[in-house]
Short mmCIF file of C-alpha atoms (C1' of nucleotides) in Angstrom, two decimals:
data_model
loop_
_atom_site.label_atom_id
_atom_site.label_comp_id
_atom_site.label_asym_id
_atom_site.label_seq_id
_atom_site.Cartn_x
_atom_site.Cartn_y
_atom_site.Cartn_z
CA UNK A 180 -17.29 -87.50 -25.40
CA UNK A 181 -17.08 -88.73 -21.97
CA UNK A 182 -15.65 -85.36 -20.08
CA UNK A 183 -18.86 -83.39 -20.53
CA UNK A 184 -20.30 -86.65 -18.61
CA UNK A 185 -17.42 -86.60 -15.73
CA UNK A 186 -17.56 -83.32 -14.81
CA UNK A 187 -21.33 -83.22 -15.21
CA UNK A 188 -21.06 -86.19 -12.25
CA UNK A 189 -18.40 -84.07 -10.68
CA UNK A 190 -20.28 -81.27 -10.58
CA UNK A 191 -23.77 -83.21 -9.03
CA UNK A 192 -21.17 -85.14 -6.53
CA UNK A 193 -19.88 -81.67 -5.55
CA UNK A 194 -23.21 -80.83 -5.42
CA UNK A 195 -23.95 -83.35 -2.64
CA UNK A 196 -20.71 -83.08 -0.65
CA UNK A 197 -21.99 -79.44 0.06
CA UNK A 198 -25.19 -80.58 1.24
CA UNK A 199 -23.32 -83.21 3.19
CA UNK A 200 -21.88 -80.10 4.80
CA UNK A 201 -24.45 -77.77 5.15
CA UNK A 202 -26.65 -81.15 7.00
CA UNK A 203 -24.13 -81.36 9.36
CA UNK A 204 -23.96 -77.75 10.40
CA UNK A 205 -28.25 -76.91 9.82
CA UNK A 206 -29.05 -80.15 12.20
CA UNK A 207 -26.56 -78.34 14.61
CA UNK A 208 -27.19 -75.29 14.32
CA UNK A 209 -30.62 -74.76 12.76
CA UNK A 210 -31.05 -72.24 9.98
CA UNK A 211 -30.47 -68.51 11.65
CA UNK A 212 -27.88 -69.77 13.87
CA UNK A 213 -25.74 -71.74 10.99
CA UNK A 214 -23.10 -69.39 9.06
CA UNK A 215 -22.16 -69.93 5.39
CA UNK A 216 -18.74 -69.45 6.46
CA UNK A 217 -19.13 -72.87 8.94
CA UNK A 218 -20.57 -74.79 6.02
CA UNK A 219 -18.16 -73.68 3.48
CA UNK A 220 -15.10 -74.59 6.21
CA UNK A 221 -17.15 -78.03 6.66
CA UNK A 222 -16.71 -78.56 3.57
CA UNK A 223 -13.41 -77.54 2.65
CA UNK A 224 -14.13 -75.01 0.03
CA UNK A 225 -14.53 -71.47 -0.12
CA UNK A 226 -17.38 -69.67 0.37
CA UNK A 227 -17.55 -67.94 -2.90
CA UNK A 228 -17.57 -71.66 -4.17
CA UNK A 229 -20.95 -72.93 -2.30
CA UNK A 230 -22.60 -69.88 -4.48
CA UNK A 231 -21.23 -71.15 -7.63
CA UNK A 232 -23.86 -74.42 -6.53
CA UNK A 233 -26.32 -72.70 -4.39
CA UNK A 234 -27.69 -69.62 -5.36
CA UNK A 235 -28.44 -68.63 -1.42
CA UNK A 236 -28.89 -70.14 1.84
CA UNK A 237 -32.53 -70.75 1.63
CA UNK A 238 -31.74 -73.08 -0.81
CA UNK A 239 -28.95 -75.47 0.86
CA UNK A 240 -31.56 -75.67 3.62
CA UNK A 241 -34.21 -76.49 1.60
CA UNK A 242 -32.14 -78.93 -0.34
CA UNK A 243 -31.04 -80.49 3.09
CA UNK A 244 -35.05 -80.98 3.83
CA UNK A 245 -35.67 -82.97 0.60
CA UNK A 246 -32.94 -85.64 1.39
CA UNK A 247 -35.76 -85.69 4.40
CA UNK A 248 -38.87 -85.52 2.32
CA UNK A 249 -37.23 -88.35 0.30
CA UNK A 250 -36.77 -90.66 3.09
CA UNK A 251 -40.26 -90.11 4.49
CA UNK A 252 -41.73 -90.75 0.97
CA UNK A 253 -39.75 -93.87 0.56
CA UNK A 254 -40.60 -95.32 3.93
CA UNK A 255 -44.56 -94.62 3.57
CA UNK A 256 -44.26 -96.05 0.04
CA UNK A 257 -42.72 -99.77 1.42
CA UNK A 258 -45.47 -99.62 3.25
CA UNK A 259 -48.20 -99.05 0.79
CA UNK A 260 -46.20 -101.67 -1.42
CA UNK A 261 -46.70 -104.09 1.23
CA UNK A 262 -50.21 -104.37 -0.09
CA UNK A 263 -51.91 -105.21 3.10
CA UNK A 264 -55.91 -104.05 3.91
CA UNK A 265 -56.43 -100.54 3.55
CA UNK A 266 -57.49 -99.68 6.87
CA UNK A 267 -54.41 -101.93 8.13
CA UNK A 268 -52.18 -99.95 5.94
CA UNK A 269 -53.57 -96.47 7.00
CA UNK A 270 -52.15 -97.77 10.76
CA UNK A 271 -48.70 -98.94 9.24
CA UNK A 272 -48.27 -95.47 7.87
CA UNK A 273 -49.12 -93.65 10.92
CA UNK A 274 -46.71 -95.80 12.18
CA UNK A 275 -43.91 -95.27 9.72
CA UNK A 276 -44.42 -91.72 9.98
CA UNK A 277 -43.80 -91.88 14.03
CA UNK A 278 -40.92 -94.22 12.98
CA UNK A 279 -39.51 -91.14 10.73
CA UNK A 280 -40.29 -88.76 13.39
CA UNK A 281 -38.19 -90.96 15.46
CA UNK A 282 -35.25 -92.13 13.52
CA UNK A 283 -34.60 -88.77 11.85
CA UNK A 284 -35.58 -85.91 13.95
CA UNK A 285 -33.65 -83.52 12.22
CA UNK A 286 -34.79 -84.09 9.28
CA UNK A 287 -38.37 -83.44 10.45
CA UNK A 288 -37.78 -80.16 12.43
CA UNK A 289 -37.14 -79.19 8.88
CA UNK A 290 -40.11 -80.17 7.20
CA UNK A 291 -42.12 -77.04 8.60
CA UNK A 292 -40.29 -74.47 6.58
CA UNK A 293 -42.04 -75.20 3.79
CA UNK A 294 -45.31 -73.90 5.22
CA UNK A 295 -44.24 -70.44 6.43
CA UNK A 296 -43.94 -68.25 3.29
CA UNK A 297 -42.11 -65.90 6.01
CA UNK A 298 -39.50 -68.41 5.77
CA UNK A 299 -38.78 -69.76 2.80
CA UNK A 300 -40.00 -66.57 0.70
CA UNK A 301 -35.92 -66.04 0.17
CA UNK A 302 -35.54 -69.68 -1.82
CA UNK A 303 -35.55 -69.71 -4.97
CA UNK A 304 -38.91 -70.60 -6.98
CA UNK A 305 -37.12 -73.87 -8.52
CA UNK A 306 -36.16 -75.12 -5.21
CA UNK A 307 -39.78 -74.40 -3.32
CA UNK A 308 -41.15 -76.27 -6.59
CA UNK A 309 -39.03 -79.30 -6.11
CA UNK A 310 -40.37 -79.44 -3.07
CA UNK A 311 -43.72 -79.16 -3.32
CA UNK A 312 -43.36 -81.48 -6.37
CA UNK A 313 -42.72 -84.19 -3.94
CA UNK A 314 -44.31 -83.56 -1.10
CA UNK A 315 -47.40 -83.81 -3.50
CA UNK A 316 -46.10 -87.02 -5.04
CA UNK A 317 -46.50 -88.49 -1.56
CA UNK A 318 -49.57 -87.05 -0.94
CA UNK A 319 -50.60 -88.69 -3.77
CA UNK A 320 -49.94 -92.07 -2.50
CA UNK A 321 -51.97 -91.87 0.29
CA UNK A 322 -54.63 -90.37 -1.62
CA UNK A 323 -54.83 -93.59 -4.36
CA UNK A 324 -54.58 -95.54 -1.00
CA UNK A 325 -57.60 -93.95 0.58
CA UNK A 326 -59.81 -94.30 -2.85
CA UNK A 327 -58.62 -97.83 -3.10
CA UNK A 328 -60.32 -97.97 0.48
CA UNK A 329 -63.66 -96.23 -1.05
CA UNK A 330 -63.41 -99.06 -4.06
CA UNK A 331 -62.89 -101.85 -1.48
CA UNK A 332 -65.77 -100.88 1.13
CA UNK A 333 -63.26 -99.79 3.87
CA UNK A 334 -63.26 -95.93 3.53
CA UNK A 335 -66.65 -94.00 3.32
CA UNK A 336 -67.27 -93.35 0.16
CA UNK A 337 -68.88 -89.84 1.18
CA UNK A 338 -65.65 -88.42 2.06
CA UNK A 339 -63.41 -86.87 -0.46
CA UNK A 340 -59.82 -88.98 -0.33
CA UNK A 341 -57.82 -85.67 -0.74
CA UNK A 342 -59.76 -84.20 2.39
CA UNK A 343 -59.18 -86.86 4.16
CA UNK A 344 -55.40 -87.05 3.76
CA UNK A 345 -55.05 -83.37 4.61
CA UNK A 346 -56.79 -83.86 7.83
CA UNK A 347 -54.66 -86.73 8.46
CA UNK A 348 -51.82 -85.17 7.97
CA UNK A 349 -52.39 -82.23 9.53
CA UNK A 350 -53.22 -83.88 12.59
CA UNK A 351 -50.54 -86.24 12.71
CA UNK A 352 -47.41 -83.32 12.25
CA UNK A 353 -49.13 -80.90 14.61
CA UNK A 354 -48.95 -83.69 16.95
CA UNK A 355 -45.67 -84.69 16.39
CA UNK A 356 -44.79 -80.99 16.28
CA UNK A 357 -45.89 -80.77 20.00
CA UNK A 358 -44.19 -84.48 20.82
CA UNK A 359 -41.33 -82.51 19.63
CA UNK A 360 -41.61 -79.39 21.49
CA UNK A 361 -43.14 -79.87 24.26
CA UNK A 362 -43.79 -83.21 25.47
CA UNK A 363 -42.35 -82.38 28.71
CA UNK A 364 -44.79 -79.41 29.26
CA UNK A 365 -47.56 -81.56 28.52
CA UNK A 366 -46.57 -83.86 30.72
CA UNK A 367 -46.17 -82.09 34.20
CA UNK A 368 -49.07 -79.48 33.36
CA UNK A 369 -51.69 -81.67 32.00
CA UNK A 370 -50.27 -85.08 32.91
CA UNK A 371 -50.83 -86.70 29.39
CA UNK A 372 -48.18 -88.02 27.15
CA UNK A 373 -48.77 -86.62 23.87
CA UNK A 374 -48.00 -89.91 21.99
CA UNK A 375 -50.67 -91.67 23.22
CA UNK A 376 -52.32 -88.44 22.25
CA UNK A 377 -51.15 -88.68 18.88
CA UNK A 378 -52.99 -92.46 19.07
CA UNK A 379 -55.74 -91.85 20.20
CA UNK A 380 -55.73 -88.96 17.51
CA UNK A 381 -55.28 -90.89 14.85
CA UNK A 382 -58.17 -93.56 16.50
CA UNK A 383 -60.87 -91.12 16.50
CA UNK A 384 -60.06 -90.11 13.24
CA UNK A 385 -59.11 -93.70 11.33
CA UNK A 386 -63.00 -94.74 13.48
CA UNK A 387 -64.79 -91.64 11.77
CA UNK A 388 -63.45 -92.12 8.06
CA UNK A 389 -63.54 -95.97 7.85
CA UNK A 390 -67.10 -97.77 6.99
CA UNK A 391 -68.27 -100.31 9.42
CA UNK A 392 -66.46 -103.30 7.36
CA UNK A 393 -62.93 -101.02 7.73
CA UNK A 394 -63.37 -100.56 11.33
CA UNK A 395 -63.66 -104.74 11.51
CA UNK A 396 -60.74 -105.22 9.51
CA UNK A 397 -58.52 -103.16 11.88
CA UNK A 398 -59.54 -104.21 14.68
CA UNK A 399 -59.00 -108.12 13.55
CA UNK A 400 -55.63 -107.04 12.72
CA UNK A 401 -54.83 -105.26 15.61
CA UNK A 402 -55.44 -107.87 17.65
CA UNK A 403 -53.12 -110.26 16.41
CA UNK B 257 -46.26 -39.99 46.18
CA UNK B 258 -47.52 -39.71 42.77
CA UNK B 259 -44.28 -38.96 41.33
CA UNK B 260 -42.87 -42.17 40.78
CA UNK B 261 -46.44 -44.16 40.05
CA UNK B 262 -46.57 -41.52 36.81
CA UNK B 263 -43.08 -42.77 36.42
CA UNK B 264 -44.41 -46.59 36.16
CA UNK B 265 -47.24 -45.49 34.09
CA UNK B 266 -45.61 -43.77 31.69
CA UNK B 267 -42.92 -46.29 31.27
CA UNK B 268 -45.52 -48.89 30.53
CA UNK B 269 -47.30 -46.21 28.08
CA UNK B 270 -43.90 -46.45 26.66
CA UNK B 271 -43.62 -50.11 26.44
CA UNK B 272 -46.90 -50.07 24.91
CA UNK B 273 -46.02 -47.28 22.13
CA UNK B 274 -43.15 -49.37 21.37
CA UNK B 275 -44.88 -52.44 20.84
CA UNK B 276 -47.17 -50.60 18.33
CA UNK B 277 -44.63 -49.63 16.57
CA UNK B 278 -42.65 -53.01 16.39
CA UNK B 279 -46.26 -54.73 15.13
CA UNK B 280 -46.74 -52.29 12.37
CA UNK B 281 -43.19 -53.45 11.48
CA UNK B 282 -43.55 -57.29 12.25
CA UNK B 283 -46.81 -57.37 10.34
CA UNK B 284 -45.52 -55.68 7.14
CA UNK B 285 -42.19 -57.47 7.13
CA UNK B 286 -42.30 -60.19 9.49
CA UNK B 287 -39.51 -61.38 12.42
CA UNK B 288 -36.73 -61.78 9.73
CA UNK B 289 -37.11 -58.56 7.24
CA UNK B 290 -37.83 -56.29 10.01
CA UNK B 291 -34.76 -54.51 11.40
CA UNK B 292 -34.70 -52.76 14.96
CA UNK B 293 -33.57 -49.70 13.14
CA UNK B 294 -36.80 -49.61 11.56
CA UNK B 295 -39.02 -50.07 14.35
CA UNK B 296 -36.97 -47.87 16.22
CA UNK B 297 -37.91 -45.08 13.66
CA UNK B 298 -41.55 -46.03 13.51
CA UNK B 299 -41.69 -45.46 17.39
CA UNK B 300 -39.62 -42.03 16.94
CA UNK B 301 -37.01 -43.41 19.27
CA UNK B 302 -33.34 -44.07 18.79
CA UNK B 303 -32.48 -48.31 18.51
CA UNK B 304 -30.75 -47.89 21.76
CA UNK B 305 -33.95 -46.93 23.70
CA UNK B 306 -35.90 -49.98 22.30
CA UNK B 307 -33.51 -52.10 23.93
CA UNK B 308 -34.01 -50.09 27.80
CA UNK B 309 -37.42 -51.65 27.53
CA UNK B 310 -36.84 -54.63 25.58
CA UNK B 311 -33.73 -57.27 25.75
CA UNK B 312 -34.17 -58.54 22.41
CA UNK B 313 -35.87 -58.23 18.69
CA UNK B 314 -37.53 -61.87 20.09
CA UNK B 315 -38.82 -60.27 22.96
CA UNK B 316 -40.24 -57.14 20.92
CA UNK B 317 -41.87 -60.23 18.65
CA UNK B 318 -43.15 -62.01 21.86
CA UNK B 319 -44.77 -58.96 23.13
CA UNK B 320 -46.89 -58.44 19.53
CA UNK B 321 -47.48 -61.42 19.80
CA UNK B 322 -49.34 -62.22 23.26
CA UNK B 323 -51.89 -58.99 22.17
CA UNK B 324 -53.18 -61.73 19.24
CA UNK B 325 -53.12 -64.28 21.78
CA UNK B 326 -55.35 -62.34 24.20
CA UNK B 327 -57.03 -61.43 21.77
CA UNK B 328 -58.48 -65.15 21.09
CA UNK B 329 -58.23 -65.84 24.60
CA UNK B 330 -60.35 -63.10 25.16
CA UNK B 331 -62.78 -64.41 22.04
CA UNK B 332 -63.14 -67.80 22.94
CA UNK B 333 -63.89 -66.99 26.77
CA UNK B 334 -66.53 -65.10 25.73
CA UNK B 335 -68.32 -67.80 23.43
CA UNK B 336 -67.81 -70.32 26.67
CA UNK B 337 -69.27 -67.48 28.87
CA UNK B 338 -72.75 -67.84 26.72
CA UNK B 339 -73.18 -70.94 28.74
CA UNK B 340 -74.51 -72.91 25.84
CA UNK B 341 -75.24 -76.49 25.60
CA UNK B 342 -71.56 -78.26 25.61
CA UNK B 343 -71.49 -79.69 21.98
CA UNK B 344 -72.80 -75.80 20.99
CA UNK B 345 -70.38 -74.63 22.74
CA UNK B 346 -67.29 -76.53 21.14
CA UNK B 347 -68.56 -75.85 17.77
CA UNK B 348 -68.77 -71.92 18.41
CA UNK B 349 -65.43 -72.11 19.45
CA UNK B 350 -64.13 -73.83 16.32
CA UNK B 351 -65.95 -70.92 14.31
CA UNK B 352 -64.41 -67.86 16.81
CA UNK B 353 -61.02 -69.57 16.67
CA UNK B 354 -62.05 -69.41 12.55
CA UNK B 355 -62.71 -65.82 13.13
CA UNK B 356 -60.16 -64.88 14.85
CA UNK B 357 -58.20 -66.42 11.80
CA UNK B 358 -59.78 -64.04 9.52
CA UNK B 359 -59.53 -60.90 11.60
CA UNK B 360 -56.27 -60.98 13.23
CA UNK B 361 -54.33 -63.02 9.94
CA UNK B 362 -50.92 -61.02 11.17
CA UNK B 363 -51.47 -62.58 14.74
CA UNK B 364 -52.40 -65.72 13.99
CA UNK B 365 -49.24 -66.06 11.85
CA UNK B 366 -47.24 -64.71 14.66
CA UNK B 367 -48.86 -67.87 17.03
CA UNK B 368 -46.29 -70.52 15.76
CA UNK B 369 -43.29 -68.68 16.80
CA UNK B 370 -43.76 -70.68 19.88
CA UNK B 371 -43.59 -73.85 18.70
CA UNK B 372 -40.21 -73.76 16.92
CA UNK B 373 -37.72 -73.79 19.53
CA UNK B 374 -35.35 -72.42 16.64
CA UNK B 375 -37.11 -69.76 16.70
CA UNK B 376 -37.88 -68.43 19.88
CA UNK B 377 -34.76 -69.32 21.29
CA UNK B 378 -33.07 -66.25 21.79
CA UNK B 379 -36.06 -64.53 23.84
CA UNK B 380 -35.75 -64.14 27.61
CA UNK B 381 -37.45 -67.09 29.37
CA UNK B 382 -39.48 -64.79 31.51
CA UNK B 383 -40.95 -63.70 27.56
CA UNK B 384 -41.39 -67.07 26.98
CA UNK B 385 -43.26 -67.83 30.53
CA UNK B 386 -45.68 -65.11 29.86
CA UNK B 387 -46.70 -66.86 26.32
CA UNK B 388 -46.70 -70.11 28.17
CA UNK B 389 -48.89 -68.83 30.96
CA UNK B 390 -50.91 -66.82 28.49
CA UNK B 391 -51.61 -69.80 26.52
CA UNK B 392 -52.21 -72.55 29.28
CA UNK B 393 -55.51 -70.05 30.26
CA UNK B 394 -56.68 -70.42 27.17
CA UNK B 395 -56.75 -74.17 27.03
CA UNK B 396 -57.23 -74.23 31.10
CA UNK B 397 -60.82 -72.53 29.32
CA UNK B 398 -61.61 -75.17 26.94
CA UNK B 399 -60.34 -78.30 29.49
CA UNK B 400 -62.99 -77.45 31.84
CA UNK B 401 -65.34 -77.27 29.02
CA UNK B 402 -64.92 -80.65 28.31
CA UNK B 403 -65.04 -81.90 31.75
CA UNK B 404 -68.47 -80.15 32.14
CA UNK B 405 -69.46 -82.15 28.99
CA UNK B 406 -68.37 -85.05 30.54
CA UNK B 407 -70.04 -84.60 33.64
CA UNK B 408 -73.14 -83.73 31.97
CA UNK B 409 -73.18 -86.66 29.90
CA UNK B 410 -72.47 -84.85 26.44
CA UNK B 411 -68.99 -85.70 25.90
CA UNK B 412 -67.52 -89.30 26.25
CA UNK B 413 -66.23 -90.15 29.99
CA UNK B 414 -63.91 -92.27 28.91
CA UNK B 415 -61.57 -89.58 27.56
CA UNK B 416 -58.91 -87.16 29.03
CA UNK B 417 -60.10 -83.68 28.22
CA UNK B 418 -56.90 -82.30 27.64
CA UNK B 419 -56.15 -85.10 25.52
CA UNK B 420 -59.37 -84.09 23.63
CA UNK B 421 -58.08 -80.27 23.70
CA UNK B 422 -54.88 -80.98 22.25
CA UNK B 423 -56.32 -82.93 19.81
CA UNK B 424 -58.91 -80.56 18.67
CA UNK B 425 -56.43 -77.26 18.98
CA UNK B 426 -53.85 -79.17 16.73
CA UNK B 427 -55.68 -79.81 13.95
CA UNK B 428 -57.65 -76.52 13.91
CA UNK B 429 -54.68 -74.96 13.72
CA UNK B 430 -52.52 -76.99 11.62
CA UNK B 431 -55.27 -76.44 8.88
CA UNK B 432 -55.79 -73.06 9.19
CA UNK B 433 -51.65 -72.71 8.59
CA UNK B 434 -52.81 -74.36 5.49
CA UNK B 435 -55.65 -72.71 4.82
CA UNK B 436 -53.28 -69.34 5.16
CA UNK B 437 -50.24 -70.36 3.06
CA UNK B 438 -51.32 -73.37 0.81
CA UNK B 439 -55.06 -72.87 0.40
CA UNK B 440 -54.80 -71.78 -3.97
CA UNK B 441 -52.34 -74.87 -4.20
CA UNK B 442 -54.74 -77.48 -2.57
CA UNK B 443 -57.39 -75.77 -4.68
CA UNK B 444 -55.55 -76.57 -7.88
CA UNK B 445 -53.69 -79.34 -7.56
CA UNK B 446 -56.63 -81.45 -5.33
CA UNK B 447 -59.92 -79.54 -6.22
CA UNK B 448 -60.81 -79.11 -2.51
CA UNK B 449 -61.66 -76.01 -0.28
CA UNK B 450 -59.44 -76.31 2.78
CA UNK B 451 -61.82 -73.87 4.51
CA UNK B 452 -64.52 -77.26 4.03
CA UNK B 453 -62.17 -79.59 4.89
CA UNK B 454 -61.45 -77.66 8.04
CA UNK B 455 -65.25 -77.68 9.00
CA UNK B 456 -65.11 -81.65 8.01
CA UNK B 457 -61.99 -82.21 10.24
CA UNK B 458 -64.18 -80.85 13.38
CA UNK B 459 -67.03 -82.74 12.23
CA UNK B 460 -65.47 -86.35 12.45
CA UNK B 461 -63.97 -85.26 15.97
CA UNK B 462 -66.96 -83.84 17.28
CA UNK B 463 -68.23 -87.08 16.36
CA UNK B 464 -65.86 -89.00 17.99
CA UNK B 465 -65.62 -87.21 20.80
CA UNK B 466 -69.22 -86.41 22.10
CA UNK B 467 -71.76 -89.11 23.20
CA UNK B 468 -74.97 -90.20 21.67
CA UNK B 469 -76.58 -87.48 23.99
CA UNK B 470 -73.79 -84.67 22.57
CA UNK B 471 -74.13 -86.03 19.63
CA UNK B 472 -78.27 -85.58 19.39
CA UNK B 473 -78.07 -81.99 21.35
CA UNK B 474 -75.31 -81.22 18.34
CA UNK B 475 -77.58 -81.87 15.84
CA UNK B 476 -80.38 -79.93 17.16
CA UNK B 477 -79.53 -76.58 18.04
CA UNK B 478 -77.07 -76.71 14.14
CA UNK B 479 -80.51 -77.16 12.74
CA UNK B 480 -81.67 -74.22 13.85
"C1'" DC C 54 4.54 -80.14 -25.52
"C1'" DG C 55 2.83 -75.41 -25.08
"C1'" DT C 56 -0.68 -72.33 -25.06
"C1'" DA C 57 -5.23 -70.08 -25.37
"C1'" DG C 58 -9.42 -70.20 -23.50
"C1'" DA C 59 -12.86 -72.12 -20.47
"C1'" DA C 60 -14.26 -73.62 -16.04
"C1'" DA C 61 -13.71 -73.94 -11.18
"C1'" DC C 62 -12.37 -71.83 -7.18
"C1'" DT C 63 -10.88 -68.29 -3.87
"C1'" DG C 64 -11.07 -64.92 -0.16
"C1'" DA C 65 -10.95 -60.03 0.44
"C1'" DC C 66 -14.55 -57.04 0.35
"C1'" DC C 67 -19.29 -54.86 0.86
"C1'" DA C 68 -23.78 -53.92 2.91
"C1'" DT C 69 -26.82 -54.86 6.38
"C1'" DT C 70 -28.14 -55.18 10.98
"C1'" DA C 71 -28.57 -56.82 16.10
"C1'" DG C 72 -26.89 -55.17 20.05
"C1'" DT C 73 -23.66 -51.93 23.16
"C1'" DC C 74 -22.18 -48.04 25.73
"C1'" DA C 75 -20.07 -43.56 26.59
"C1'" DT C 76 -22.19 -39.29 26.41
"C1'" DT C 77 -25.91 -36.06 26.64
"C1'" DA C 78 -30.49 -34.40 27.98
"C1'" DA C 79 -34.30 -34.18 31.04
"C1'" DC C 80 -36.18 -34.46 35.26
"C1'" DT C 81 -36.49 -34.45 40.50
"C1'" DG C 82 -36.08 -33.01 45.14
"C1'" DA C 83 -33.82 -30.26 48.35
"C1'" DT D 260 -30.12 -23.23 41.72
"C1'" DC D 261 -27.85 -27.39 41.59
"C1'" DA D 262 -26.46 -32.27 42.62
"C1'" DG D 263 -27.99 -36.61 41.58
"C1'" DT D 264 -30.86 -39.75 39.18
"C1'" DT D 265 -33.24 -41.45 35.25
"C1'" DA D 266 -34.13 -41.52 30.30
"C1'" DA D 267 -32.57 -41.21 25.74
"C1'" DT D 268 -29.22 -41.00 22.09
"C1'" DG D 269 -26.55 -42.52 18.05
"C1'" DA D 270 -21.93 -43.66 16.77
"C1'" DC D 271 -19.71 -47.87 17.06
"C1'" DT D 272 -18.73 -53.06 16.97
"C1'" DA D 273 -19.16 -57.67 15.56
"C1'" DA D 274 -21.34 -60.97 12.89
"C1'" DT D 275 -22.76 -62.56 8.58
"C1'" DG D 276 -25.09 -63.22 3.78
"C1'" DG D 277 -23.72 -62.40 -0.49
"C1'" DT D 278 -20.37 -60.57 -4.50
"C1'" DC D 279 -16.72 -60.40 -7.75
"C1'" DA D 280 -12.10 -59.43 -9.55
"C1'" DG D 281 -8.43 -62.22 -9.66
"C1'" DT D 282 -6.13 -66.83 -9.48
"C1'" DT D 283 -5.67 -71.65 -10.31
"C1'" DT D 284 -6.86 -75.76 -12.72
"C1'" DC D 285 -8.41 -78.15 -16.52
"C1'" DT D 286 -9.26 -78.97 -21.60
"C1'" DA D 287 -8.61 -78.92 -26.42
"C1'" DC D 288 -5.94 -78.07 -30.09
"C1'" DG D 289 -1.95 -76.54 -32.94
#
DNA sequence: CGTAGAAACTGACCATTAGTCATTAACTGA
DNA sequence: TCAGTTAATGACTAATGGTCAGTTTCTACG
């Protein structure tokens, strides 16, 4: 019978028009200073009625940040699908994750909840778990990238591909982090700009984990 | 007259009381889940009093929080006071900045406050300078490190040492964060030892960073 | 239709808590 | 001893996350 199925959709799109809401006010607002009340007035419903979806405010946020994780996964995906040399695709994802950095700000001021269990400790398991589940489906991308590199002669083969993605991570969203934050301090205290930071970053490290035959193949590429 | 330098003194013994009392707090429960009533009570003063000597629960927070940051300050100017070799040198402080990490967990987790403007926000800017100022040392420490490896030949010339810092502070810490809230999960889900791939991390940048000559004296003295 | 029952929704209400301020207590100096 | 100053208090306010009894809307069936 087809009603169960409507209201099941009604009930996902409703589902989504509160996160439409609760986006708008948490990019705003940020997560302390955002009330339920504003979301719930955002969007037009009660605020009894965002419980009845949500089971607390931890959540909405956190279910704001996936629409981000999803992006981010999606864009670094195209460009592992584009297939090109490993140690050209490592650059092309440092790139795409700048490019997401860039283009959705918001969405990556959010991404750091995750990691502070002072923070999200209030979400509920299910929603920390979706999360995780794919943030590590990401991961995961770039890790079969980085042993594809090992098979191909591009990555050293004495590193561990999960190691290295974790250090390349790392180092690229501290940086960012800092681009974020303080770029401007940077600037007029040490008089660097952190983005050429974060390349030169991601230089010494792309130099230290590709073979000798990986470091050629970027560096033909790059030229062109 | 003596009178009102007791005064001072014992107002800053009070500020100081205070503070101990809001870090027993923070530590247990963290900015969020720890109320001013509480550390009020801890300090056996009424709320009201906490807020003659501090404007705000951020400020309390800030204050706890510069002790841990002297604290490493004071650490890592003592390995650079040993005088070691340069490459030595950079290597002990990756390993005190490690300790530090074990000792003082509840500071270290206090140290990203900073970062999120979100967060810190709502503390007085004259808070805020003092973390700034506090933190700017510390690096100030490290930058002339690396221009004495430089000038002695042991660290590439053709870098900007507080490029390098930034570099090397970011990923320290944004793998220690990891190491302190995600370190089981990497364990299981990617069968690698954060606390390895944190030594690895410095590794390839030491590598990177330091010349031949750095490179050699490196090696020699971690033989030992 | 009409109605019983289910599902969705509401907003007044509660508990907690950061921050305030009129009042009180303690101290100082003459 | 006392006027004036400084320190401390805690009842109070406003803001806000979360709840729930009651209301409205929808559905299925006689």
């Amino acid at each position: 019978m087809g009603i169960s199925e409507r209201k099941e959709r009604e009930k996902s799109y409703r589902r989504e028009e509160i996160l439409d809401a609760a986006q708008k006010v948490f990019f705003e607002k940020g997560l302390t200073a955002a009330t339920m009340d504003e979301i719930a007035e955002t969007a037009e419903l009660s605020k009894g009625t965002l419980y009845l979806y949500y089971k607390c405010k931890e959540d909405l946020y956190l279910g704001v940040m996936m629409r981000g994780m999803q992006i981010l996964h999606d864009r670094l995906a195209d460009v592992i699908a584009k297939n090109r040399p490993v140690p050209q695709t490592l650059a092309d994802l440092a790139q795409a994750f700048f490019d997401f950095f860039n283009a959705h700000r918001n969405y990556f001021r959010m991404l750091h909840f995750l990691q502070s269990p002072q923070l999200h400790k209030q979400a509920t398991e299910e929603m920390q778990t979706n999360c995780r589940t794919l943030n590590h489906q990401t991961w995961e991308l770039v890790i079969d990238l980085l042993r594809r590199g090992i098979r191909d002669g591009s990555v050293r083969p004495d590193l561990n591909p999960a190691e290295v993605l974790v250090i390349l991570w790392s180092s690229a969203t501290a940086l960012l982090l800092r681009i974020d934050s303080e770029d401007d301090r940077w600037h007029e205290r040490f008089h660097i700009d952190l983005v050429q930071t974060l390349n030169l970053s991601n230089a010494l490290l792309f130099g230290a984990i590709f073979t000798e035959q990986g470091r050629r193949q970027l560096a033909e590429s790059s030229v062109l």
